[in-house]
mmCIF file of C-alpha atoms in Angstrom:
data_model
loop_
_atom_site.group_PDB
_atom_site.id
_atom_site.type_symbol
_atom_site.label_atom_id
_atom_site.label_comp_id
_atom_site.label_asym_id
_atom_site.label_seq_id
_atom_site.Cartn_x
_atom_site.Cartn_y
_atom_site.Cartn_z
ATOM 1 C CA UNK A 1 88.106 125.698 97.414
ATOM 2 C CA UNK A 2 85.126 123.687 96.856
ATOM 3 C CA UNK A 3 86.240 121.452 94.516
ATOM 4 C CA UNK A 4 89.489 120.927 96.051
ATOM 5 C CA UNK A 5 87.629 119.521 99.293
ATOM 6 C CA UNK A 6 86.094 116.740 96.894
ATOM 7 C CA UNK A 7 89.838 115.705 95.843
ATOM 8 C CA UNK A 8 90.641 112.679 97.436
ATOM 9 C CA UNK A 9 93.995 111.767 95.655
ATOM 10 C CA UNK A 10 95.324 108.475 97.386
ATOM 11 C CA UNK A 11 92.146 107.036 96.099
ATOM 12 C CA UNK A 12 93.132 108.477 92.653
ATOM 13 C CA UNK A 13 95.848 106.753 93.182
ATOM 14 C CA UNK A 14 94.846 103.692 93.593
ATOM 15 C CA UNK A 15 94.421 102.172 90.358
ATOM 16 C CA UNK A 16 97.459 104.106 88.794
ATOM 17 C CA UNK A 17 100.223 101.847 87.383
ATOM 18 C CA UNK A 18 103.277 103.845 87.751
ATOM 19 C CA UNK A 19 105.182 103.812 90.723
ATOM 20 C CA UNK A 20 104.886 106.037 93.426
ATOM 21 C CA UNK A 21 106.858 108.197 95.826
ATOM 22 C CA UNK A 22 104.765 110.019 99.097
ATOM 23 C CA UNK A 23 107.246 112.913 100.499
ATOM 24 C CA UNK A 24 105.221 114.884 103.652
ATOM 25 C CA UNK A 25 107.480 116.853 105.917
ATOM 26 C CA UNK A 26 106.171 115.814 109.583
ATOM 27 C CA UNK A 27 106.308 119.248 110.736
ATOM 28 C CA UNK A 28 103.738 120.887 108.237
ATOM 29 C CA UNK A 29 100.917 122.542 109.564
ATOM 30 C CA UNK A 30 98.680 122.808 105.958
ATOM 31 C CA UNK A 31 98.773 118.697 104.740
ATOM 32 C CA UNK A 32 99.301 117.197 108.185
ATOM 33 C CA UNK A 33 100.948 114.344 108.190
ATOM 34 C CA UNK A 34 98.328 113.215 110.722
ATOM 35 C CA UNK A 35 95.948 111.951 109.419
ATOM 36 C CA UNK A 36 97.340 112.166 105.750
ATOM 37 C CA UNK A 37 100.734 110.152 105.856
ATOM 38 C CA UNK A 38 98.876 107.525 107.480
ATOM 39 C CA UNK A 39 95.553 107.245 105.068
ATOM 40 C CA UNK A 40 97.789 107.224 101.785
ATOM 41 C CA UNK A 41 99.762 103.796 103.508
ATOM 42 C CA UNK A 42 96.519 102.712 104.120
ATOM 43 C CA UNK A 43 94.834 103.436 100.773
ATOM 44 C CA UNK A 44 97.686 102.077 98.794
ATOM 45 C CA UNK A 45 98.493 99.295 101.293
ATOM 46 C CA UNK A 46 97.679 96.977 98.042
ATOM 47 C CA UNK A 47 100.694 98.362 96.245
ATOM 48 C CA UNK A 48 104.145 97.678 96.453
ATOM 49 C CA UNK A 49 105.577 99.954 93.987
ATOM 50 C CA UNK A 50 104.642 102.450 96.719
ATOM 51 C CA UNK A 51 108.060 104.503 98.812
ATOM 52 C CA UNK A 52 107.083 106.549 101.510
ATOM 53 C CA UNK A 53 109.425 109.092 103.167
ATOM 54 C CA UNK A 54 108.285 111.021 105.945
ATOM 55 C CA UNK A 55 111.036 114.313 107.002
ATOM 56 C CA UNK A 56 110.428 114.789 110.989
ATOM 57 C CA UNK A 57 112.028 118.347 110.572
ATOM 58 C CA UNK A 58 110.330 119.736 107.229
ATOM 59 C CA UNK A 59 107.395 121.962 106.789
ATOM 60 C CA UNK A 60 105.106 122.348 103.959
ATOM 61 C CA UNK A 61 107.243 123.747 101.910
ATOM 62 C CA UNK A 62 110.460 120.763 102.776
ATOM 63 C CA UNK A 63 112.167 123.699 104.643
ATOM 64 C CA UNK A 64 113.883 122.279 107.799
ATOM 65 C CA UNK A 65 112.365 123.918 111.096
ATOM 66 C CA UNK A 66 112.605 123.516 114.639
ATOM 67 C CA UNK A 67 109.570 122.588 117.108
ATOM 68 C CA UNK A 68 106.436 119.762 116.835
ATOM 69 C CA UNK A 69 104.760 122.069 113.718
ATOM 70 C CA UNK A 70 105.927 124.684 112.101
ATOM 71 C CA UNK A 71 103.980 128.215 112.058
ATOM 72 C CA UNK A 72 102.910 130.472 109.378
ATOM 73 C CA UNK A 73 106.104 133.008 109.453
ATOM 74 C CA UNK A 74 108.195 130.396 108.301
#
C-alpha cells in the first residue's frame, strides 16, 4: 500500500504523448472525484488531447447508484 501512496499518475501523465481519456464516476467513495477529477484538469491543463467525462450517478466500479456517494454494499 506503500508504494501505491507514492503513485501520483496525472503527473505521469504529463509528459505522455498519446491522447487521453479521464472516466471517474462522481458518486465513488474509493477515488473521489473530489479532489481527484479536479487535480488531473489541473495537472494536464497544458494538454489538449485530454477528454474528461465525469458520470454524476456511477460508483467506483461505473455501476449507476442512487444518493451523493455510494456505500460499500454496492
Amino acid at each position: 500500500w506503500d508504494s501505491i501512496r507514492s503513485i501520483k499518475a496525472a503527473d505521469d501523465a504529463k509528459n505522455q504523448t498519446t491522447p487521453l481519456l479521464i472516466l471517474q464516476g462522481e458518486r465513488d467513495y474509493q477515488v473521489m472525484a473530489d479532489p481527484e477529477f479536479k487535480t488531473w484538469k489541473e495537472t494536464l491543463a497544458h494538454r489538449s488531447d485530454v477528454t474528461y467525462k465525469l458520470y454524476p450517478k456511477l460508483n467506483h466500479f461505473f455501476t449507476e447508484g442512487e444518493g451523493a456517494m455510494s456505500k460499500p454494499d454496492e
